[in-house]
Coordinates of C-alpha atoms in Angstrom, one line a residue:
X1 CA 0.1 -0.2 -0.4
X2 CA 0.9 3.7 -0.3
X3 CA 3.1 4.8 2.2
X4 CA 3.2 1.4 4.4
X5 CA 5.9 0.7 6.5
X6 CA 6.8 -2.8 6.6
X7 CA 8.9 -3.9 10.3
X8 CA 9.9 -7.2 11.0
X9 CA 9.0 -8.8 14.8
X10 CA 10.2 -11.7 16.2
X11 CA 7.6 -13.8 17.3
X12 CA 5.1 -15.7 15.9
X13 CA 1.5 -15.6 14.9
X14 CA 0.8 -16.2 18.8
X15 CA 3.2 -14.3 20.5
X16 CA 3.7 -11.5 18.7
X17 CA 1.0 -9.0 20.8
X18 CA 2.6 -9.7 23.8
X19 CA 5.3 -8.4 25.1
X20 CA 7.9 -8.8 28.1
X21 CA 8.3 -5.4 29.3
X22 CA 8.5 -1.9 27.6
X23 CA 12.3 -2.4 26.8
X24 CA 11.1 -5.5 24.7
X25 CA 12.2 -4.6 20.6
X26 CA 9.1 -5.9 19.3
X27 CA 7.0 -3.6 22.0
X28 CA 9.5 -0.5 20.9
X29 CA 8.8 -1.0 17.5
X30 CA 5.0 -1.3 17.5
X31 CA 4.9 2.0 19.8
X32 CA 7.2 3.7 17.2
X33 CA 5.1 2.0 13.8
X34 CA 1.7 3.8 16.3
X35 CA 3.2 7.4 17.3
X36 CA 4.8 7.8 14.0
X37 CA 0.7 7.2 12.4
X38 CA -0.6 9.8 15.7
X39 CA 2.4 12.1 14.1
X40 CA 1.1 11.8 11.1
X41 CA -2.6 12.5 11.9
X42 CA -1.9 15.6 13.8
X43 CA 0.1 17.2 10.9
X44 CA -3.1 16.7 8.2
X45 CA -4.4 13.2 9.0
X46 CA -7.9 14.7 10.7
X47 CA -8.1 17.3 7.5
X48 CA -7.7 14.6 4.9
X49 CA -10.4 12.5 6.8
X50 CA -12.4 15.5 7.4
X51 CA -11.9 16.1 3.7
X52 CA -12.8 12.0 2.8
X53 CA -15.9 12.1 4.7
X54 CA -16.6 15.1 2.4
X55 CA -16.6 14.0 -0.8
X56 CA -18.2 10.4 0.8
X57 CA -21.2 12.8 2.0
X58 CA -21.1 14.5 -1.2
X59 CA -21.2 11.1 -3.4
X60 CA -24.3 10.1 -1.0
X61 CA -26.4 13.3 -1.9
X62 CA -26.0 12.2 -5.9
X63 CA -27.0 8.7 -5.2
X64 CA -29.9 10.1 -2.6
X65 CA -30.9 12.8 -5.3
X66 CA -30.7 15.4 -2.6
X67 CA -30.2 18.9 -4.8
X68 CA -30.0 21.4 -2.1
X69 CA -28.8 21.9 1.6
X70 CA -31.3 21.9 4.4
X71 CA -28.9 24.2 6.3
X72 CA -30.1 27.1 3.8
X73 CA -33.6 26.7 4.8
X74 CA -31.9 26.8 8.3
X75 CA -30.0 29.7 7.7
X76 CA -32.7 31.4 5.8
X77 CA -34.9 31.0 8.4
X78 CA -32.3 31.7 11.5
X79 CA -32.0 35.0 9.9
X80 CA -35.0 36.7 11.5
X81 CA -34.7 35.4 14.5
X82 CA -34.0 38.5 17.4
X83 CA -31.6 37.4 20.6
X84 CA -34.0 37.1 23.7
X85 CA -36.9 35.7 21.3
X86 CA -37.7 31.9 21.2
X87 CA -36.5 30.6 24.7
X88 CA -40.3 30.3 26.1
X89 CA -41.1 27.4 24.0
X90 CA -37.7 25.3 25.7
X91 CA -39.6 25.9 29.1
X92 CA -43.1 24.5 27.6
X93 CA -43.9 21.0 29.6
X94 CA -44.8 19.5 25.8
X95 CA -41.3 19.9 24.1
X96 CA -39.4 19.7 27.8
X97 CA -40.4 15.8 27.6
X98 CA -39.5 15.6 23.6
X99 CA -36.5 16.6 24.5
X100 CA -36.1 14.1 27.2
X101 CA -34.1 11.3 26.1
X102 CA -35.8 8.3 27.0
X103 CA -35.7 5.5 24.7
X104 CA -38.9 5.2 23.3
X105 CA -40.6 7.1 20.0
X106 CA -42.8 9.8 20.5
X107 CA -44.1 12.2 18.1
X108 CA -45.3 16.0 19.1
X109 CA -47.2 18.0 17.2
X110 CA -46.7 22.2 17.8
X111 CA -49.3 23.9 16.3
X112 CA -50.1 27.8 16.2
X113 CA -52.0 30.6 13.9
X114 CA -50.7 31.9 10.6
X115 CA -47.9 34.2 10.5
X116 CA -47.2 33.9 14.2
X117 CA -43.2 33.0 13.8
X118 CA -43.4 29.1 14.1
X119 CA -40.8 28.6 11.4
X120 CA -38.4 30.9 13.6
X121 CA -39.3 28.4 16.1
X122 CA -38.4 25.2 14.7
X123 CA -35.0 26.4 13.9
X124 CA -34.5 27.9 17.5
X125 CA -35.3 24.7 18.0
X126 CA -32.7 22.6 15.5
X127 CA -29.9 25.9 16.5
X128 CA -30.6 24.2 20.8
X129 CA -30.5 20.8 19.9
X130 CA -27.1 21.0 17.5
X131 CA -25.6 23.1 20.6
X132 CA -25.8 20.9 22.9
X133 CA -24.1 17.9 21.2
X134 CA -27.6 16.2 19.6
X135 CA -27.8 14.0 16.5
X136 CA -30.7 16.1 15.0
X137 CA -32.2 16.1 11.2
X138 CA -34.7 18.8 10.1
X139 CA -36.9 20.0 6.9
X140 CA -38.6 22.8 6.0
X141 CA -41.2 22.5 4.1
X142 CA -41.6 25.4 1.4
X143 CA -45.3 26.3 -0.4
X144 CA -43.5 28.3 -2.6
X145 CA -40.8 25.6 -3.9
X146 CA -42.8 22.2 -5.6
X147 CA -39.7 20.3 -5.2
X148 CA -38.9 20.7 -0.8
X149 CA -43.9 19.7 -1.4
X150 CA -42.8 16.6 -1.6
X151 CA -42.8 13.8 0.5
X152 CA -39.8 12.1 -1.8
X153 CA -37.7 14.8 -1.1
X154 CA -37.9 15.8 3.0
X155 CA -37.0 11.5 3.3
X156 CA -34.1 12.1 1.0
X157 CA -32.9 15.2 3.0
X158 CA -33.6 13.6 6.1
X159 CA -31.6 10.0 5.1
X160 CA -28.5 11.9 4.1
X161 CA -28.4 13.7 7.3
X162 CA -28.8 10.6 9.1
X163 CA -25.7 9.6 7.7
X164 CA -24.0 12.3 8.3
X165 CA -24.4 12.1 11.6
X166 CA -24.8 8.5 11.9
X167 CA -20.9 7.1 10.0
X168 CA -22.7 3.2 10.4
X169 CA -26.1 4.4 9.0
X170 CA -24.2 5.9 6.1
X171 CA -22.0 2.8 5.7
X172 CA -24.9 0.9 5.4
X173 CA -27.1 3.4 3.2
X174 CA -23.7 3.3 0.7
X175 CA -23.5 0.0 0.5
X176 CA -27.7 -0.4 0.1
X177 CA -27.7 2.4 -2.6
X178 CA -25.1 1.3 -5.0
X179 CA -26.8 -2.1 -5.7
X180 CA -28.7 -0.1 -8.2
X181 CA -31.7 1.0 -6.1
X182 CA -32.6 4.8 -7.8
X183 CA -34.3 7.3 -5.3
X184 CA -35.0 9.6 -7.5
X185 CA -37.8 8.6 -9.5
X186 CA -39.3 6.6 -6.4
X187 CA -42.0 7.3 -4.8
X188 CA -42.7 8.0 -0.9
X189 CA -43.5 4.8 0.1
X190 CA -41.0 3.3 -0.7
X191 CA -38.4 5.4 -0.1
X192 CA -39.5 4.9 3.2
X193 CA -39.4 1.3 3.3
X194 CA -35.5 0.5 1.6
X195 CA -34.4 3.4 3.5
X196 CA -35.8 3.9 7.0
X197 CA -37.6 0.8 8.1
X198 CA -35.5 -1.6 6.1
X199 CA -32.5 -0.1 7.0
X200 CA -32.2 3.0 10.0
X201 CA -35.0 0.9 11.9
X202 CA -32.8 -2.4 11.7
X203 CA -29.5 -0.6 13.9
X204 CA -29.8 -0.6 17.8
X205 CA -28.4 3.4 18.4
X206 CA -27.3 3.8 22.1
X207 CA -29.3 7.4 21.7
X208 CA -32.5 8.6 20.1
X209 CA -32.6 10.6 17.0
X210 CA -34.2 14.0 16.9
X211 CA -36.4 14.7 14.2
X212 CA -37.7 18.8 13.7
X213 CA -40.4 18.6 10.7
X214 CA -41.4 22.8 9.4
X215 CA -44.8 24.0 8.3
X216 CA -46.3 20.0 7.7
X217 CA -49.3 22.0 6.2
X218 CA -47.1 23.2 3.5
X219 CA -46.6 20.0 2.2
X220 CA -48.1 18.3 -1.3
X221 CA -49.5 15.6 0.9
X222 CA -49.3 15.9 4.7
X223 CA -51.1 12.8 5.7
X224 CA -49.8 10.6 3.7
X225 CA -46.5 11.3 5.8
X226 CA -48.7 10.9 8.9
X227 CA -49.2 7.7 7.9
X228 CA -46.0 6.3 7.0
X229 CA -44.9 7.2 11.5
X230 CA -47.3 4.8 11.9
X231 CA -44.3 2.1 11.4
X232 CA -41.7 4.4 14.1
X233 CA -43.0 1.7 16.7
X234 CA -40.9 -0.8 15.1
X235 CA -37.7 1.1 15.3
X236 CA -35.2 -0.3 17.6
X237 CA -33.3 3.2 17.5
X238 CA -36.1 5.7 19.6
X239 CA -37.2 8.7 17.0
X240 CA -38.3 11.5 18.7
X241 CA -40.1 13.9 16.2
X242 CA -41.7 17.0 16.2
X243 CA -43.9 18.8 13.8
X244 CA -45.2 22.2 13.7
X245 CA -47.7 23.6 11.6
X246 CA -50.7 25.8 11.5
X247 CA -53.7 23.7 13.1
X248 CA -55.9 22.3 10.5
X249 CA -59.2 19.7 10.9
X250 CA -57.7 17.3 7.9
X251 CA -54.9 17.6 9.8
X252 CA -55.9 17.1 13.5
X253 CA -58.1 14.2 12.1
X254 CA -54.9 12.6 11.3
X255 CA -52.6 13.2 14.5
X256 CA -56.3 11.6 16.5
X257 CA -55.5 8.4 14.0
X258 CA -51.4 8.5 14.3
X259 CA -52.1 8.9 18.3
X260 CA -53.4 4.7 18.4
X261 CA -50.2 3.6 17.2
X262 CA -47.5 5.7 19.3
X263 CA -47.0 8.5 22.1
X264 CA -48.3 11.8 21.2
X265 CA -48.4 15.0 22.3
X266 CA -50.6 17.8 21.5
X267 CA -49.0 21.6 22.0
X268 CA -51.3 23.7 20.7
X269 CA -51.1 27.4 20.9
X270 CA -54.2 29.9 20.1
X271 CA -54.7 33.9 20.9
X272 CA -52.0 36.8 21.3
X273 CA -50.2 36.0 25.0
X274 CA -47.8 32.7 24.0
X275 CA -45.2 34.8 21.9
X276 CA -46.2 38.5 23.0
X277 CA -43.1 38.7 24.6
X278 CA -40.8 38.2 21.6
X279 CA -43.2 40.7 19.7
X280 CA -42.5 42.8 22.5
X281 CA -38.5 42.0 21.9
X282 CA -39.2 43.2 18.0
X283 CA -40.8 45.9 18.9
X284 CA -38.1 47.7 21.6
X285 CA -34.8 46.0 18.9
X286 CA -37.5 48.0 15.8
X287 CA -38.4 51.6 17.5
X288 CA -35.5 52.5 18.0
X289 CA -35.3 53.7 14.3
X290 CA -38.3 55.3 13.9
X291 CA -38.1 58.8 13.5
X292 CA -39.1 61.3 16.6
X293 CA -39.3 61.6 20.1
X294 CA -39.1 59.1 23.3
X295 CA -42.7 59.7 24.2
X296 CA -43.8 59.3 19.6
X297 CA -42.3 56.2 20.3
X298 CA -43.6 54.8 22.9
X299 CA -46.9 55.6 21.5
X300 CA -45.8 53.7 18.8
X301 CA -44.3 50.8 21.0
X302 CA -48.0 50.1 22.8
X303 CA -50.1 50.4 19.5
X304 CA -48.3 47.9 17.6
X305 CA -47.6 45.8 21.0
X306 CA -51.8 46.3 21.7
X307 CA -52.9 45.1 18.3
X308 CA -50.4 42.3 16.7
X309 CA -53.0 39.9 18.8
X310 CA -49.8 36.9 18.5
X311 CA -49.2 38.2 14.7
X312 CA -45.1 38.2 14.6
X313 CA -45.3 39.2 10.4
X314 CA -48.0 41.6 10.7
X315 CA -45.9 43.7 13.1
X316 CA -43.0 43.3 11.4
X317 CA -44.5 44.5 8.4
X318 CA -46.4 47.3 10.3
X319 CA -43.1 48.0 11.9
X320 CA -41.0 48.6 8.4
X321 CA -44.0 50.8 7.4
X322 CA -43.8 52.9 10.3
X323 CA -39.8 52.9 10.7
X324 CA -39.4 54.7 6.6
X325 CA -42.4 57.4 7.9
X326 CA -40.7 61.1 7.8
X327 CA -42.3 62.8 9.9
X328 CA -44.6 62.6 12.6
X329 CA -47.8 63.3 10.9
X330 CA -47.6 60.4 8.8
X331 CA -46.7 58.0 11.9
X332 CA -49.9 58.9 13.3
X333 CA -51.4 58.5 10.0
X334 CA -49.4 55.2 9.9
X335 CA -50.6 54.5 13.2
X336 CA -55.0 55.6 12.4
X337 CA -54.5 53.9 9.5
X338 CA -52.9 50.6 11.0
X339 CA -55.2 47.5 9.5
X340 CA -56.7 44.5 11.6
X341 CA -55.8 42.0 10.1
X342 CA -53.4 39.9 7.6
X343 CA -55.3 40.6 4.8
X344 CA -56.6 43.9 5.4
X345 CA -52.0 44.4 5.7
X346 CA -52.2 43.1 2.2
X347 CA -54.9 44.7 1.1
X348 CA -53.4 47.7 1.8
X349 CA -49.9 47.0 0.6
X350 CA -52.0 46.0 -3.0
X351 CA -53.6 49.5 -3.0
X352 CA -49.9 50.7 -2.5
X353 CA -49.1 49.1 -5.6
X354 CA -51.8 50.3 -7.4
X355 CA -52.2 53.6 -6.7
X356 CA -48.0 53.9 -7.9
X357 CA -48.5 57.4 -10.1
X358 CA -46.1 55.9 -13.0
X359 CA -48.0 52.5 -14.6
X360 CA -45.3 50.8 -15.7
X361 CA -44.5 50.1 -11.9
X362 CA -47.5 48.6 -11.2
X363 CA -47.6 46.7 -14.8
X364 CA -44.4 45.4 -13.4
X365 CA -45.3 44.6 -10.1
X366 CA -47.6 42.1 -11.5
X367 CA -45.1 40.6 -13.9
X368 CA -43.2 40.0 -10.8
X369 CA -45.7 38.8 -8.2
X370 CA -47.2 36.4 -11.5
X371 CA -43.4 34.5 -11.9
X372 CA -43.2 34.7 -8.0
X373 CA -46.7 32.7 -7.8
X374 CA -46.3 30.8 -10.7
X375 CA -42.7 29.0 -11.3
X376 CA -41.9 26.0 -10.7
X377 CA -39.2 26.5 -8.5
X378 CA -38.1 30.1 -6.8
X379 CA -35.5 31.8 -9.6
X380 CA -32.7 33.8 -9.0
X381 CA -32.4 37.5 -9.4
X382 CA -30.7 36.5 -12.3
X383 CA -33.3 34.1 -14.0
X384 CA -36.1 36.8 -13.2
X385 CA -34.0 39.8 -14.5
X386 CA -34.0 37.8 -17.6
X387 CA -37.5 35.9 -18.0
X388 CA -38.8 39.9 -17.5
X389 CA -37.6 40.1 -21.1
X390 CA -38.2 42.2 -23.4
X391 CA -41.8 43.2 -21.8
X392 CA -39.2 44.8 -19.0
X393 CA -35.7 45.7 -20.5
X394 CA -32.3 44.7 -18.3
X395 CA -33.2 46.8 -14.7
X396 CA -30.1 49.1 -13.1
X397 CA -30.9 46.8 -9.8
X398 CA -33.0 44.4 -9.6
X399 CA -33.4 43.5 -6.0
X400 CA -33.8 47.5 -5.2
X401 CA -36.4 47.1 -7.5
X402 CA -38.3 44.6 -6.2
X403 CA -38.4 46.4 -3.2
X404 CA -39.3 49.6 -4.1
X405 CA -42.4 48.1 -6.7
X406 CA -44.0 45.0 -5.1
X407 CA -44.1 46.7 -1.1
X408 CA -43.3 43.6 1.2
X409 CA -44.8 41.1 -0.8
X410 CA -41.6 39.6 -2.6
X411 CA -38.7 39.6 -0.2
X412 CA -35.0 38.2 -1.5
X413 CA -33.3 35.4 0.5
X414 CA -30.1 34.7 1.3
X415 CA -28.9 32.5 -1.9
X416 CA -30.3 35.3 -3.8
X417 CA -33.9 33.9 -4.8
X418 CA -37.2 35.5 -5.0
X419 CA -39.7 34.5 -3.3
X420 CA -43.1 35.6 -1.0
X421 CA -43.0 37.2 2.4
X422 CA -45.7 34.0 3.8
X423 CA -47.5 32.1 2.5
X424 CA -51.0 33.6 3.7
X425 CA -49.5 36.4 0.9
X426 CA -49.8 34.4 -1.7
X427 CA -53.1 32.8 -0.8
X428 CA -54.2 36.6 -0.2
X429 CA -53.1 37.2 -3.7
X430 CA -54.8 34.2 -5.6
X431 CA -57.6 34.3 -4.4
X432 CA -58.7 37.3 -2.2
X433 CA -57.5 40.5 -3.7
X434 CA -59.4 42.7 -6.1
X435 CA -60.4 42.5 -9.5
X436 CA -58.0 43.9 -11.0
X437 CA -54.7 42.9 -9.1
X438 CA -55.7 39.6 -9.3
X439 CA -53.3 37.0 -9.9
X440 CA -54.8 34.6 -12.7
X441 CA -52.5 31.6 -12.3
X442 CA -54.0 29.6 -15.2
X443 CA -53.2 32.6 -17.4
X444 CA -49.7 32.8 -15.7
X445 CA -48.8 29.6 -16.4
X446 CA -50.3 29.9 -19.8
X447 CA -48.1 33.3 -20.7
X448 CA -44.4 31.2 -18.7
X449 CA -45.9 28.1 -21.0
X450 CA -45.0 30.2 -24.9
X451 CA -42.0 32.1 -23.1
X452 CA -40.6 28.6 -22.0
X453 CA -40.8 27.3 -25.5
X454 CA -40.1 30.2 -27.7
X455 CA -36.6 30.6 -25.4
X456 CA -36.1 27.5 -27.4
X457 CA -36.9 28.3 -30.9
X458 CA -33.6 30.3 -31.2
X459 CA -31.6 28.7 -34.1
X460 CA -28.4 30.2 -32.3
X461 CA -28.7 28.3 -29.2
X462 CA -27.8 24.9 -30.6
X463 CA -24.1 26.9 -31.2
X464 CA -24.3 28.3 -27.7
X465 CA -25.4 24.7 -26.2
X466 CA -22.1 23.3 -27.5
X467 CA -19.4 26.2 -27.1
X468 CA -20.0 28.4 -24.2
X469 CA -22.0 25.5 -22.0
X470 CA -20.7 27.1 -18.4
X471 CA -21.1 30.3 -19.8
X472 CA -24.5 30.2 -20.3
X473 CA -24.9 28.5 -16.8
X474 CA -24.1 31.7 -15.4
X475 CA -25.0 34.5 -18.1
X476 CA -28.3 33.0 -19.7
X477 CA -29.6 30.8 -16.5
X478 CA -33.2 31.1 -17.7
X479 CA -32.8 29.0 -20.7
X480 CA -32.3 26.3 -18.4
X481 CA -35.2 27.1 -15.8
X482 CA -37.6 27.2 -19.9
X483 CA -35.8 23.7 -20.5
X484 CA -36.6 21.8 -17.4
X485 CA -40.3 24.2 -16.6
X486 CA -42.2 24.4 -20.0
X487 CA -44.0 21.1 -19.4
X488 CA -45.2 21.7 -15.7
X489 CA -46.5 25.0 -17.2
X490 CA -48.3 23.3 -19.3
X491 CA -49.6 21.1 -16.9
X492 CA -51.6 23.5 -15.2
X493 CA -52.7 25.9 -17.8
X494 CA -55.7 23.6 -17.9
X495 CA -56.4 23.8 -21.5
X496 CA -55.8 22.6 -25.0
X497 CA -56.2 25.6 -27.0
X498 CA -54.7 26.4 -30.3
X499 CA -51.8 28.1 -29.5
X500 CA -50.9 26.0 -27.3
X501 CA -50.9 23.0 -29.9
X502 CA -48.9 25.5 -32.2
X503 CA -46.3 26.0 -29.8
X504 CA -46.2 22.4 -29.1
X505 CA -45.7 21.4 -32.9
X506 CA -43.1 24.2 -33.7
X507 CA -41.2 23.2 -31.1
X508 CA -41.1 19.5 -32.2
X509 CA -41.3 19.1 -35.7
X510 CA -37.9 20.8 -36.2
X511 CA -34.4 20.9 -34.9
X512 CA -35.8 22.8 -31.5
X513 CA -36.8 19.2 -29.9
X514 CA -33.1 18.7 -30.2
X515 CA -31.7 21.9 -28.5
X516 CA -34.1 20.8 -25.7
X517 CA -33.1 17.6 -25.8
X518 CA -29.2 19.1 -25.3
X519 CA -29.9 21.6 -22.8
X520 CA -32.2 18.9 -20.5
X521 CA -28.5 16.3 -20.9
X522 CA -26.5 19.7 -19.6
X523 CA -27.8 20.1 -16.6
X524 CA -28.2 16.3 -15.7
X525 CA -32.1 16.3 -16.1
X526 CA -32.9 14.0 -18.9
X527 CA -35.5 12.4 -16.9
X528 CA -37.4 15.7 -17.4
X529 CA -38.5 14.1 -20.8
X530 CA -40.9 11.2 -19.6
X531 CA -41.9 13.8 -17.6
X532 CA -42.7 16.1 -20.7
X533 CA -44.2 12.4 -22.9
X534 CA -46.7 12.4 -19.7
X535 CA -47.6 16.1 -19.9
X536 CA -48.0 15.6 -23.4
X537 CA -50.2 12.4 -23.5
X538 CA -52.5 14.0 -21.0
X539 CA -52.3 17.4 -23.0
X540 CA -53.6 15.4 -26.2
X541 CA -56.3 13.2 -24.2
X542 CA -57.2 16.8 -23.3
X543 CA -57.7 18.0 -27.1
X544 CA -59.5 14.8 -28.5
X545 CA -62.0 15.4 -25.9
X546 CA -62.1 19.8 -27.3
X547 CA -62.2 18.2 -30.7
X548 CA -65.5 16.1 -29.9
X549 CA -67.3 20.2 -29.8
X550 CA -65.0 20.9 -32.9
X551 CA -66.4 20.8 -36.5
X552 CA -63.7 17.8 -38.1
X553 CA -62.0 20.3 -40.7
X554 CA -60.6 21.6 -37.1
X555 CA -59.7 18.8 -35.1
X556 CA -55.7 18.9 -36.7
X557 CA -54.9 15.3 -36.6
X558 CA -51.7 15.2 -37.8
X559 CA -50.0 17.6 -35.7
X560 CA -51.7 14.9 -32.5
X561 CA -50.3 12.2 -34.4
X562 CA -47.1 14.0 -33.8
X563 CA -46.8 14.9 -30.2
X564 CA -48.1 11.2 -29.9
X565 CA -45.6 9.4 -31.5
X566 CA -43.0 12.4 -29.3
X567 CA -44.6 10.6 -26.0
X568 CA -43.6 7.0 -27.4
X569 CA -40.2 8.5 -27.9
X570 CA -39.2 10.9 -25.1
X571 CA -39.0 7.8 -23.1
X572 CA -37.3 5.5 -25.1
X573 CA -34.5 8.1 -25.3
X574 CA -34.3 7.9 -21.7

C-alpha cells in the first residue's frame, strides 16, 4: 500500500501481541509505528479524513438525489431570529418532554396560528439541539417550492442528514444504494420502506434521533407522511419527532388516528399571549429606528404591541412601514390606518402598488408577483431578470426594484432567490385580492409556457449550447429554467388551446426539440423527458375531448399524431 511501513517482529502469530517489558524490541517497534501514525494524523490526518468524509457525503447526496442543503433553509429562517426570543418554547412542558432522552419513539405536534413565527421557533429548537451536541435532522416544507413540498424530497434529505451524523448508517446506506436502487424517481412509500424501515429501523443506536419537521401543512400530502410514521414503533432506534404546523381539521383528524399507534403529545397555542414577549422584543429592537422623540416612539410601541394579536409577521411589516415615515404626521397617519389583520394589511399593500403614479411600475409589480407565484421553483435574480425580457428591459438593480415596486409582498432570501413573504400572501393574491390586481394563476402558466418554449426556438441556441455551456449557466440561466419547466406550466394551464398546440408543434417539428434535449443533458435532467411525455399525453387527451365539440375540419389530427409519437420516443430516449 502507498506509504506503508513494514517492520519485522521476532515472534509467531501467537506471541506477536505479547511483550516481556517496555524495553522489549518488539514492543518498541510497535510503539514507534503507532507514534509515527499519530504524528501523521496531527500534522494533516484529520483534515485529510474530513475531506474524505465530505466527499463521501457528496457522493451519497448524488445517490439520494438531494438537490439542496437543508442548511440553506435553516440559515434563511434563522436570520429573522432576534436574540432573546423563542426561549419560552424550551420551557413548555410538552417540548421539555420531547427533548428528554427517553429510549422510546414519540411524536409531538406544535400548532399555532398563521404568521405567528412558527418557522423561527423550529429553527430555534434545531439550533438548541445542535448546540447541545444532539443528533438532529430537520426539514422545512416550502409552499413556494414544488420540490420542497414533496414527501420524497423530505425523506431523502432526512436520510442524508442521518448518514452525515451516524457513520454506521452511512455505510449501510451506501452499500444499499450502490446496488442500483434509483431514488430520484421513487415514490415516498418506497423510499420509506427501503431506507428507513429496512435500514434505519434495524439499527440499535444507544441514543435517540431527533427530527424537526416544519410547516407540514405546506407539504403536498401531509396525511400521507403521518401514515408513514405509524411504522416508527418498529424502530429499534428511538425517533423523537417534532412536527410544527398550522392546525387544520384534516391534520387534527390524522394526528388523532396516529396517536393510537405511538406516544403522542399536542402543544397547541392560540390567541395572542403565547408569543407576546417575542413581539415585545421585536418592537423594542425596531422602535429605536423610528424618527421622532421618546414619547412618540413609546406611543408607536404601545399601539403595535396592543394590536399585534400574536401575529409576528403583521408586527414586523407594520414596523417596517412606520420606520420609513419621515414626519410625525406621517407616523400618526400610519398609526391611524393600521389594518386589523393580515388580509387588511395585504389589501393596503396591494393598494400601494395599484396607486403608484407610474403605471409601468404597477405592471412590473404584477409581472414580478406572477412569476414569483407561478414559477416551478424559486427563481434567482438573474433568472427573473431574463424572464421579464423583452416586456421589461434590463434592470439596473433588480433587488432594489423589487423592494420599491412590490412593497412587502416579495423578499429575496440569502441565496438571491425571490419568494413571497409568507404563504398567507400567496393565498391573498390568488383568492382574495381585488379584481384589478387579481393574480390569475392559470393565465400566468399559459404566458410562461409560451415564453419558455419560445426561448428554445432560438436558432443560435444550438451553437451556444455546444461551445459556451459554462457561460450560459451563469449568464443566461433562464434557458435551463425554460428547458426544465415548460411542461410544468403546460400541465397547469388546464386547457388544450390552438395556441398551445401551435407552440408544441413548432417545438417538436424542427431542430428545436434537439436543442431542448441538449439543454436538459447539460444540467443532468434527462428525466424531464419522461415528465414531458406524461404532460403531452394529458394534453393530447384533453385535445381529443375538445375536438368532440369542434368541426371535424379543425381537429388537426396530423399535429396530434406528431405529438403522440413523441410521447413514445421521449421515454425511449431516457
